[in-house]
C-alpha atoms as one frame of an Amber mdcrd trajectory, in Angstrom:
protein
 116.179 106.694 100.857 114.241 103.215 100.638 115.317 101.259  97.705 113.106
 101.363  94.585 110.622  97.956  94.195 110.476  96.596  90.819 107.884  94.070
  89.387 108.249  91.968  86.566 105.386  89.925  85.283 105.753  86.161  84.181
 106.574  85.889  80.254 108.322  83.407  78.341 111.670  85.196  78.375 113.705
  87.328  81.099 114.137  90.094  78.041 110.343  90.153  77.560 109.387  90.164
  81.452 112.224  93.022  81.928 110.529  95.141  79.146 107.453  95.108  81.240
 108.626  95.776  84.653 106.704  98.123  86.898 107.872 100.455  89.952 105.898
  99.260  93.038 105.236 100.945  96.608 103.990  98.591  98.273 101.920  95.413
  98.913  98.883  97.293  98.239 100.188  98.601  95.508 101.204  95.580  93.866
  97.575  94.314  94.729  96.058  97.074  92.852  98.342  96.465  90.063  96.799
  92.647  89.712  93.485  93.871  90.382  94.082  95.693  86.490  96.142  93.121
  85.066  93.748  90.279  85.643  90.476  91.861  85.964  90.236  91.263  81.621
  90.335  88.009  83.061  87.426  87.828  85.099  89.808  86.766  87.996  89.054
  89.162  90.965  92.473  89.457  92.721  92.154  90.369  95.885  94.840  91.543
  99.100  94.761  87.601 100.711  95.419  85.870  97.484  98.757  87.443  96.887
 101.843  86.337  98.047 105.394  87.463  98.014 108.526  85.012  98.871 111.792
  84.204  98.493 112.219  82.351  95.475 116.152  80.938  95.138 119.064  81.258
  97.597 121.133  83.582  95.740 120.435  86.770  93.784 120.090  86.559  89.908
 123.258  87.623  88.579 121.626  88.032  84.973 120.083  90.965  86.517 121.067
  91.610  90.028 117.696  90.746  91.583 117.317  89.491  95.414 114.154  87.480
  93.340 110.914  87.167  95.175 107.742  85.128  93.560 104.415  86.716  93.332
 101.898  84.219  92.948  97.952  84.453  93.217  95.969  81.425  95.035  94.091
  79.778  93.020  95.541  80.989  90.132  99.571  80.454  90.034 102.700  82.768
  89.379 101.918  86.235  88.538 105.605  87.546  88.226 108.315  88.488  90.645
 109.827  91.052  92.491 113.334  92.304  93.045 112.946  92.972  97.116 110.718
  91.398  99.805 107.263  93.372 100.595
């Protein structure tokens, strides 16, 4: 069974971000979620704009995540996943 891929948005603190975790099926699902989140800000998120890259060189012991950073080209950090996509 495939492990669950989780996404947490960029927030002021870890607890605040963890309260908003969302399960993501794949890269396309992440893009669709980000399109919904950023549409009210008039940001048109496209697949080619979303990058998921390794963040740090260790597992985050606070939450057990092999953290990957999610960025949107031209905007910045959108959040983090617990695994690569």
